[in-house]
Coordinates of C-alpha atoms in Angstrom, one line a residue:
Chain A
M11 CA 30.5 -46.4 -61.8
I12 CA 30.7 -50.2 -61.1
G13 CA 34.1 -51.1 -58.8
S14 CA 34.9 -53.3 -56.0
T15 CA 33.5 -52.6 -52.8
A16 CA 35.4 -52.4 -49.1
H17 CA 34.2 -53.0 -45.8
D18 CA 35.4 -51.1 -42.7
G19 CA 33.2 -52.7 -40.2
P20 CA 29.8 -51.2 -40.3
H21 CA 31.2 -48.3 -42.3
L22 CA 30.9 -49.1 -45.9
R23 CA 33.7 -47.4 -48.3
W24 CA 32.9 -48.1 -51.7
P25 CA 34.7 -46.9 -54.6
A26 CA 34.0 -43.3 -56.1
D27 CA 33.4 -45.0 -59.7
R28 CA 30.1 -46.8 -58.4
F29 CA 28.6 -43.4 -57.7
Y30 CA 26.8 -40.9 -59.7
W31 CA 28.7 -37.7 -59.1
A32 CA 27.6 -34.1 -60.3
I33 CA 28.8 -30.3 -59.1
L34 CA 25.5 -28.6 -59.4
D35 CA 24.9 -24.8 -59.8
A36 CA 22.6 -23.9 -57.2
S37 CA 22.7 -20.3 -57.7
S38 CA 19.1 -20.3 -59.1
L39 CA 17.9 -21.7 -55.9
S40 CA 16.7 -19.1 -53.7
G41 CA 18.1 -18.8 -50.1
R42 CA 21.5 -20.4 -48.9
P43 CA 22.1 -23.9 -50.6
T44 CA 21.8 -25.7 -47.6
V45 CA 21.2 -29.3 -48.1
R46 CA 19.7 -30.4 -45.0
S47 CA 16.0 -29.1 -45.7
R48 CA 13.6 -31.7 -47.4
R49 CA 12.5 -28.9 -49.8
Q50 CA 16.1 -28.0 -50.7
H51 CA 16.9 -31.6 -51.0
E52 CA 14.1 -32.0 -53.5
R53 CA 15.1 -29.2 -55.8
L54 CA 19.0 -30.3 -55.7
G55 CA 17.3 -33.4 -56.9
Y56 CA 15.7 -31.9 -60.0
L57 CA 19.2 -30.3 -61.1
F58 CA 20.8 -33.7 -60.1
E59 CA 18.4 -35.4 -62.3
S60 CA 19.2 -33.3 -65.3
V61 CA 22.6 -35.1 -65.4
L62 CA 22.1 -38.5 -64.3
P63 CA 22.5 -40.8 -67.4
G64 CA 19.2 -42.5 -67.9
V65 CA 17.6 -43.3 -64.6
T66 CA 15.3 -40.5 -62.8
I67 CA 16.2 -39.1 -59.4
E68 CA 13.5 -41.5 -57.6
E69 CA 15.8 -44.4 -58.6
V70 CA 18.6 -42.6 -57.1
Q71 CA 19.6 -42.4 -53.8
A72 CA 21.4 -38.9 -53.7
V73 CA 23.3 -36.7 -51.0
Y74 CA 24.7 -33.5 -51.4
Q75 CA 27.1 -31.1 -50.0
R76 CA 27.9 -27.7 -50.4
L77 CA 31.4 -27.2 -51.9
P78 CA 33.6 -24.3 -49.9
G79 CA 34.0 -21.1 -51.7
S80 CA 31.8 -18.2 -52.6
A81 CA 29.9 -19.6 -55.5
K82 CA 26.8 -21.5 -54.8
R83 CA 28.0 -25.0 -56.2
V84 CA 26.8 -28.1 -54.7
L85 CA 28.5 -31.6 -55.0
A86 CA 25.9 -34.4 -55.7
C87 CA 26.6 -38.0 -54.8
G88 CA 24.0 -40.6 -55.5
F89 CA 23.7 -44.3 -55.7
T90 CA 21.1 -46.5 -57.6
R91 CA 18.4 -47.5 -54.6
N92 CA 17.6 -51.0 -56.1
V93 CA 21.7 -51.6 -55.6
L94 CA 21.7 -50.5 -52.1
E95 CA 18.6 -52.6 -51.4
Q96 CA 20.4 -55.8 -52.4
E97 CA 23.9 -55.1 -51.5
V98 CA 24.0 -52.7 -48.2
D99 CA 23.5 -55.4 -45.5
Q100 CA 21.6 -54.6 -42.0
Y101 CA 24.8 -54.2 -40.0
A102 CA 26.0 -51.3 -42.0
L103 CA 25.7 -48.1 -40.3
T104 CA 27.0 -45.8 -43.2
L105 CA 27.9 -45.9 -46.9
S106 CA 30.4 -43.5 -48.5
P107 CA 32.8 -43.2 -51.4
Q108 CA 36.4 -44.0 -50.5
T109 CA 37.7 -41.1 -52.6
L110 CA 36.2 -38.1 -54.5
P111 CA 36.1 -37.9 -58.4
A112 CA 39.0 -36.3 -59.8
F113 CA 37.1 -33.4 -61.0
V114 CA 36.5 -32.4 -57.5
H115 CA 39.2 -30.2 -56.4
E116 CA 37.8 -28.8 -53.4
R117 CA 38.8 -30.3 -50.0
I118 CA 35.8 -32.6 -48.7
E119 CA 35.9 -35.6 -46.6
P120 CA 34.6 -38.7 -48.6
A121 CA 33.0 -39.9 -45.4
A122 CA 30.7 -37.1 -45.1
L123 CA 28.9 -38.1 -48.3
N124 CA 26.7 -40.8 -46.3
L125 CA 24.0 -42.4 -48.2
L126 CA 22.5 -44.3 -45.5
T127 CA 20.1 -41.8 -45.1
G128 CA 16.2 -41.5 -45.0
R129 CA 14.7 -44.7 -46.2
F130 CA 18.0 -46.1 -45.6
L131 CA 18.9 -44.9 -42.5
P132 CA 19.9 -48.0 -40.7
T133 CA 17.7 -49.7 -38.2
A134 CA 20.4 -49.6 -35.6
V135 CA 20.6 -45.6 -36.1
R136 CA 17.0 -45.1 -36.2
R137 CA 16.6 -47.2 -32.7
G138 CA 19.1 -45.1 -31.4
Q139 CA 17.8 -41.6 -32.7
R140 CA 14.3 -42.7 -31.4
R141 CA 16.0 -43.6 -28.2
L142 CA 17.8 -40.4 -27.9
M143 CA 14.7 -38.4 -28.8
L144 CA 12.6 -40.5 -26.2
S145 CA 15.6 -39.5 -23.6
I146 CA 15.4 -35.6 -24.4
G147 CA 11.7 -35.9 -24.5
L148 CA 11.6 -37.6 -21.0
A149 CA 14.3 -35.1 -19.8
L150 CA 12.3 -32.4 -20.7
A151 CA 9.1 -33.7 -19.4
L152 CA 11.1 -34.3 -16.2
C153 CA 12.6 -30.7 -16.3
A154 CA 9.1 -29.3 -16.8
I155 CA 7.5 -31.2 -14.2
L156 CA 10.3 -30.4 -11.8
A157 CA 9.9 -26.8 -12.7
I158 CA 6.1 -27.0 -12.4
V159 CA 6.2 -28.4 -8.9
G160 CA 8.7 -25.7 -7.9
L161 CA 6.2 -23.0 -9.2
E162 CA 3.6 -24.5 -7.7
R163 CA 5.1 -24.7 -4.3
R164 CA 6.1 -21.3 -4.8
T165 CA 2.8 -20.1 -5.7
S166 CA 1.6 -22.3 -2.6
A167 CA 3.7 -20.4 -0.4
Q168 CA 2.5 -16.9 -1.6
R169 CA -1.0 -17.7 -1.2
R170 CA 0.0 -18.5 2.5
A171 CA 1.7 -15.3 3.1
H172 CA -1.3 -13.8 1.3
D173 CA -3.5 -15.6 4.0
D174 CA -1.4 -14.4 6.7
V175 CA -1.5 -11.0 5.5
L176 CA -5.2 -11.2 5.5
A177 CA -5.4 -12.6 9.0
A178 CA -3.1 -9.8 10.2
R179 CA -5.4 -7.7 8.5
T180 CA -8.5 -8.9 10.2
A181 CA -6.5 -8.8 13.4
I182 CA -5.8 -5.1 13.2
L183 CA -9.4 -4.3 12.3
E184 CA -10.7 -6.3 15.2
Q185 CA -8.3 -4.6 17.3
V186 CA -9.5 -1.0 16.2
L187 CA -12.9 -1.5 15.6
G188 CA -13.8 -4.2 17.7
S189 CA -14.6 -7.9 16.8
A190 CA -18.6 -7.1 16.7
A191 CA -17.8 -4.4 14.7
P192 CA -20.3 -4.7 11.5
G193 CA -18.3 -4.3 8.4
I194 CA -15.7 -6.6 9.3
G195 CA -17.7 -9.7 7.7
A196 CA -19.9 -7.4 5.8
D197 CA -18.0 -6.3 3.0
I198 CA -18.8 -4.5 -0.6
P199 CA -19.2 -7.0 -3.2
G200 CA -16.5 -8.0 -5.3
I201 CA -14.2 -5.8 -2.8
P202 CA -13.2 -8.0 -0.1
G203 CA -12.4 -5.8 3.1
A204 CA -13.6 -2.9 1.8
G205 CA -16.4 -2.3 4.3
A206 CA -14.4 -2.5 7.1
E207 CA -11.7 -0.3 5.5
L208 CA -14.1 2.2 4.9
R209 CA -15.3 2.1 8.5
L210 CA -11.6 2.6 9.5
T211 CA -11.4 5.6 7.3
A212 CA -14.2 6.8 8.7
E213 CA -13.1 6.5 12.5
R214 CA -10.0 8.1 11.3
R215 CA -11.7 11.0 10.1
R216 CA -13.8 11.3 12.9
L217 CA -11.1 11.4 15.3
E218 CA -8.8 13.6 13.7
Q219 CA -11.6 15.9 13.3
T220 CA -12.6 16.1 16.7
R221 CA -8.8 16.0 18.3
S222 CA -7.8 18.6 16.3
H223 CA -4.4 20.2 17.1
D224 CA -5.4 23.3 15.2
V225 CA -5.1 25.9 18.2
A226 CA -7.4 28.6 16.3
V227 CA -10.3 25.5 16.2
S228 CA -9.8 24.0 19.4
E229 CA -8.2 26.2 21.8
L230 CA -10.2 28.4 23.9
H231 CA -9.2 31.0 26.5
D232 CA -9.5 29.2 30.0
S233 CA -10.4 31.8 32.3
A234 CA -10.6 29.3 35.2
R235 CA -6.8 29.0 34.8
V236 CA -6.7 32.9 34.9
L237 CA -8.7 32.8 38.1
A238 CA -6.6 30.4 39.3
R239 CA -3.4 32.4 39.0
L240 CA -5.2 35.6 40.2
L241 CA -5.9 34.0 43.1
G242 CA -2.6 33.0 43.8
L243 CA -1.2 36.7 43.6
W244 CA -3.8 37.8 45.8
P245 CA -2.1 39.3 49.1
S246 CA -3.2 37.7 52.0
D247 CA -2.3 40.5 54.4
V248 CA -4.8 43.0 52.5
P249 CA -8.0 42.9 54.2
A250 CA -10.4 42.8 50.9
Q251 CA -13.6 42.6 50.6
T252 CA -14.6 41.6 46.7
E253 CA -17.7 42.7 45.4
S254 CA -17.5 41.3 41.8
L255 CA -14.6 40.1 39.3
S256 CA -15.0 39.5 35.9
I257 CA -12.8 37.5 33.6
S258 CA -13.2 37.5 29.9
S259 CA -10.7 36.6 27.4
T260 CA -9.3 40.3 27.1
S261 CA -9.7 41.5 30.2
I262 CA -10.1 41.3 34.3
T263 CA -12.0 43.6 36.3
I264 CA -12.2 43.5 40.1
R265 CA -14.1 45.9 42.4
A266 CA -13.4 45.4 46.0
Q267 CA -13.4 47.3 49.8
V268 CA -10.4 47.9 51.2
P269 CA -9.6 49.7 54.7
G270 CA -7.2 52.5 53.2
M271 CA -5.5 53.7 50.2
A272 CA -2.5 51.9 51.2
D273 CA -4.3 48.5 51.3
A274 CA -5.7 49.5 47.8
Q275 CA -1.7 50.3 46.7
R276 CA -0.8 47.1 48.1
L277 CA -3.6 45.1 46.2
A278 CA -2.8 46.8 42.7
D279 CA 1.2 46.4 43.5
A280 CA 0.4 42.6 43.8
L281 CA -2.0 42.3 40.9
A282 CA 0.5 44.1 38.3
R283 CA 2.9 41.3 38.6
F284 CA 0.1 39.4 36.8
R285 CA 2.4 38.0 33.8
G286 CA 0.8 38.0 30.6
W287 CA -1.6 41.1 32.0
Q288 CA -1.2 44.7 31.8
L289 CA -2.6 46.6 35.0
H290 CA -4.3 49.8 34.1
Q291 CA -4.5 52.7 36.2
P292 CA -6.1 51.9 39.3
Q293 CA -9.5 53.7 40.4
S294 CA -10.0 54.3 44.2
E295 CA -12.4 56.0 45.8
S296 CA -12.7 56.9 49.5
R297 CA -16.0 56.3 51.3
R298 CA -17.2 56.7 54.8
D299 CA -15.6 53.7 56.2
H300 CA -13.6 52.0 53.5
V301 CA -12.0 52.6 50.1
Q302 CA -13.8 51.5 46.8
V303 CA -11.0 50.2 44.7
T304 CA -11.5 49.0 40.8
L305 CA -8.5 47.3 38.8
R306 CA -8.6 46.6 35.3
L307 CA -6.3 44.5 33.8
G308 CA -5.9 43.9 29.8
R309 CA -4.1 41.1 28.3
N310 CA -0.7 41.5 26.9
Q311 CA 0.4 40.5 23.5
E312 CA 2.4 37.8 25.1
Q313 CA -0.7 36.0 25.9
D314 CA -0.7 33.7 29.1
R315 CA -2.5 30.3 28.4
Chain B
M27 CA 8.0 -42.6 -38.9
T28 CA 7.6 -39.6 -41.5
K29 CA 8.5 -35.9 -41.0
L30 CA 4.8 -34.8 -40.4
P31 CA 3.8 -37.4 -37.5
R32 CA 7.1 -36.6 -35.9
A33 CA 6.6 -32.8 -36.0
A34 CA 3.2 -33.2 -35.2
I35 CA 4.2 -35.2 -31.6
L36 CA 6.9 -32.7 -31.4
G37 CA 4.6 -29.9 -31.3
V38 CA 2.2 -31.8 -28.9
W39 CA 4.8 -32.7 -26.9
V40 CA 5.9 -29.0 -26.4
V41 CA 2.1 -28.1 -25.9
A42 CA 1.8 -30.7 -23.0
L43 CA 4.8 -29.6 -21.1
G44 CA 4.7 -26.0 -22.1
L45 CA 1.2 -25.3 -21.5
P46 CA 1.3 -26.4 -17.5
L47 CA 4.3 -24.6 -17.4
V48 CA 2.8 -21.3 -18.7
I49 CA -0.4 -21.6 -16.5
S50 CA 1.9 -22.4 -13.5
A51 CA 3.9 -19.4 -14.2
N52 CA 0.8 -17.4 -14.7
R53 CA -0.8 -18.6 -11.4
L54 CA 2.5 -17.8 -9.5
A55 CA 2.6 -14.2 -11.2
E56 CA -0.8 -13.7 -9.9
A57 CA -0.4 -14.9 -6.5
R58 CA 2.8 -12.5 -6.3
S59 CA 1.0 -9.4 -7.7
E60 CA -2.0 -10.2 -5.3
L61 CA 0.6 -10.8 -2.2
A62 CA 2.3 -7.3 -3.1
A63 CA -0.9 -5.5 -3.1
A64 CA -2.4 -7.2 -0.1
R65 CA 1.0 -6.6 1.8
S66 CA 1.0 -2.8 0.4
S67 CA -2.8 -2.7 1.8
L68 CA -1.7 -4.0 5.2
V69 CA 0.9 -1.0 5.5
R70 CA -1.6 1.6 4.9
L71 CA -4.1 -0.2 7.5
A72 CA -1.5 -0.7 9.9
D73 CA -0.6 3.1 9.7
S74 CA -4.1 4.2 9.6
A75 CA -5.0 1.9 12.7
Q76 CA -1.6 3.2 14.9
R77 CA -2.8 6.7 14.1
I78 CA -6.6 5.7 15.3
V79 CA -5.1 4.2 18.6
D80 CA -2.5 7.4 18.9
L81 CA -5.7 9.7 18.4
R82 CA -7.7 7.7 20.7
G83 CA -5.1 8.5 23.4
E84 CA -5.6 12.1 23.1
Q85 CA -8.1 13.9 24.9
E86 CA -11.4 14.9 22.5
R87 CA -11.0 18.7 21.8
I88 CA -14.3 19.2 19.6
A89 CA -17.7 17.7 19.9
E90 CA -19.0 15.6 17.1
H91 CA -22.4 17.6 17.4
K92 CA -23.8 20.2 19.3
R93 CA -24.8 19.3 22.9
P94 CA -28.5 19.6 23.9
E95 CA -28.8 21.6 27.1
Q96 CA -30.4 18.7 29.0
D97 CA -26.7 16.9 28.6
V98 CA -24.8 20.1 29.6
I99 CA -27.0 20.2 32.9
A100 CA -26.1 16.7 33.5
R101 CA -22.3 17.5 33.2
V102 CA -22.9 20.4 35.3
S103 CA -24.6 18.5 38.2
A104 CA -21.8 15.7 38.0
A105 CA -19.0 18.0 38.3
L106 CA -20.7 19.6 41.3
A107 CA -21.7 16.3 42.8
Q108 CA -18.0 15.2 42.3
A109 CA -16.8 18.5 44.0
G110 CA -18.6 18.0 46.7
I111 CA -21.2 20.9 46.2
A112 CA -24.7 20.5 47.0
A113 CA -27.1 20.4 44.0
E114 CA -29.0 23.6 45.2
H115 CA -26.0 25.7 44.5
F116 CA -26.8 25.3 40.9
G117 CA -28.8 28.4 39.8
G118 CA -29.6 27.4 36.3
L119 CA -28.6 27.4 32.7
R120 CA -29.2 29.5 29.8
P121 CA -28.1 28.8 26.0
E122 CA -26.0 31.9 24.9
S123 CA -24.7 31.7 21.5
D124 CA -24.3 29.2 18.8
A125 CA -22.1 30.2 15.6
A126 CA -19.9 29.3 13.0
L127 CA -16.2 29.4 13.7
A128 CA -14.8 32.2 11.5
G129 CA -12.0 30.9 9.4
T130 CA -13.1 27.3 8.9
G131 CA -14.5 25.5 6.2
H132 CA -11.5 25.7 3.9
T133 CA -10.0 22.7 5.0
G134 CA -13.6 21.1 3.9
I135 CA -14.3 21.1 7.9
A136 CA -16.6 23.9 9.1
Y137 CA -16.7 24.0 12.9
R138 CA -19.3 25.7 15.0
R139 CA -19.2 27.3 19.0
Q140 CA -21.8 26.8 21.2
S141 CA -21.6 28.8 24.2
V142 CA -23.8 28.2 27.6
R143 CA -24.1 30.6 30.7
V144 CA -24.2 28.4 33.9
S145 CA -25.2 29.9 37.4
L146 CA -23.8 28.7 40.5
N147 CA -25.2 30.5 43.8
D148 CA -23.8 31.3 47.0
L149 CA -20.2 29.4 46.6
S150 CA -17.2 30.0 48.6
I151 CA -14.0 30.4 46.8
T152 CA -13.1 27.2 47.8
Q153 CA -16.1 25.4 46.3
L154 CA -15.4 27.4 43.1
G155 CA -12.3 26.4 42.7
A156 CA -13.2 22.9 43.4
F157 CA -15.6 23.1 40.8
L158 CA -13.7 24.4 38.1
S159 CA -11.0 22.2 38.8
Q160 CA -13.3 19.3 38.4
W161 CA -14.7 20.5 35.3
S162 CA -11.5 21.1 33.7
A163 CA -10.5 17.7 34.3
T164 CA -13.4 15.7 33.2
Q165 CA -15.3 18.2 30.7
R166 CA -12.4 18.8 28.1
L167 CA -14.9 19.8 25.5
W168 CA -16.2 22.7 27.6
T169 CA -14.2 25.4 28.5
P170 CA -15.0 28.5 31.0
T171 CA -14.4 31.3 28.6
R172 CA -15.8 34.0 31.1
I173 CA -16.0 33.9 34.6
E174 CA -18.1 36.6 36.5
L175 CA -18.1 36.5 40.5
T176 CA -20.4 38.6 42.4
H177 CA -20.5 39.0 46.3
A178 CA -23.4 37.3 47.4
R179 CA -25.7 40.3 48.9
S180 CA -27.9 37.8 50.9
R181 CA -25.1 37.0 53.5
Q182 CA -23.5 40.2 54.1
G183 CA -20.1 39.8 55.6
S184 CA -19.4 36.3 54.6
D185 CA -17.1 35.4 52.0
R186 CA -19.7 33.8 49.5
Y187 CA -20.4 34.4 45.7
D188 CA -22.7 33.9 43.0
A189 CA -20.7 32.6 39.9
T190 CA -21.6 33.1 36.3
I191 CA -19.5 30.9 34.2
L192 CA -19.7 30.9 30.6
I193 CA -18.8 27.6 28.9
T194 CA -17.8 27.0 25.3
A195 CA -17.6 24.1 23.1
T196 CA -16.6 23.5 19.5
Y197 CA -18.1 21.2 17.4
L198 CA -18.0 19.9 13.8
A199 CA -20.4 21.6 11.6
D200 CA -21.7 18.6 9.9
G201 CA -22.5 17.0 13.1
E202 CA -25.4 19.8 13.5
R203 CA -27.2 18.0 10.8
R204 CA -26.7 14.5 11.8

């Protein structure tokens, strides 16, 4: 294990015979034989200790490298810690064997077996790692702050839009119900604007009920319009004295006095043209100095409104 | 620095950065949700408001409640005055009927109809026409459903009539209880 040392700048390369070597069977270890985790490192240390000649694992700085292939085999490489403390100067960054021992047939880069880890981690590396972690942390903090600022700006914009919507809502309610209308400000507790909205719903319902387009409900037979149309058909050249005139939704009855039968006929002919109404057989009765005529009209199927 | 403090610092760091981020994200989600609900409510409100404006622009066809006799007398008197007819021609008013409108109520709204008989005396046809025209223009709730004219006996040979007009209005049955 003892041999000459070689310097490659801050990267130390020592002869392989100065190191403790072993190939460990890691099949007894649960899980993948990774050598990174602290727990796995300890377990491998116990395996390595069983083959160390007269030293405990606590006295040896060890690194482990998984050997390629399907078998769970791990190459263990160790060095006495006391010697490391004495021989490794403060400027060294790595320490690894120059070569691998002859019994290792797998292709492994010796430089990968760096022993300056853990408590032997060089101060410069440790400082670099801290600086890197600090930079990453600061970068993450900056990203988080920017993200929070962005989120808060969006939230603020959403709140402003919400306020605009509420203002538009109030404006609509004031426009429809009036600014002095109770209910604009008097809301149901816990439900903003519910009072005014209820009033709006009630107003709409009231208007829909009182302005119904349901013909059966709202439309009534307008006798005034019938009378107007009837008088429009009345022949001006017939000297008639109307005794009575009755208009209902289904019938019209006219009793009149005319000078002669021909006048009665002309009156009947004129009113027979009343669209939507059917003239029944006229009744005429000759009196001493006039003719008493009674005309009845019935409403047709094709009703004239 | 040992592993444990480093993990603890990392955890504190993650919480310190992540917690405000999560809170902000939640606030944004909440604001978005509230805005969406408010916008949806505004659309419904605007629809209702427009509907109300449209309905207000339409003529009232159905009264909210039954009209008292005095109200109808006032309306007839006003129409007579506006038609230029002297009040002495108003012969009186008599309630005729008040009944539920058949076939309504299945939609949850029940209607009733009230009819009132109005007597007008000693009117010329021109005056009657003026009155009916005025009435139709101003009193859309009340429709003349029956008109009876009788030649005025008091003035034999003159062209004047006594008129009996049955006017009818529909009103909400619920309004009767108000």
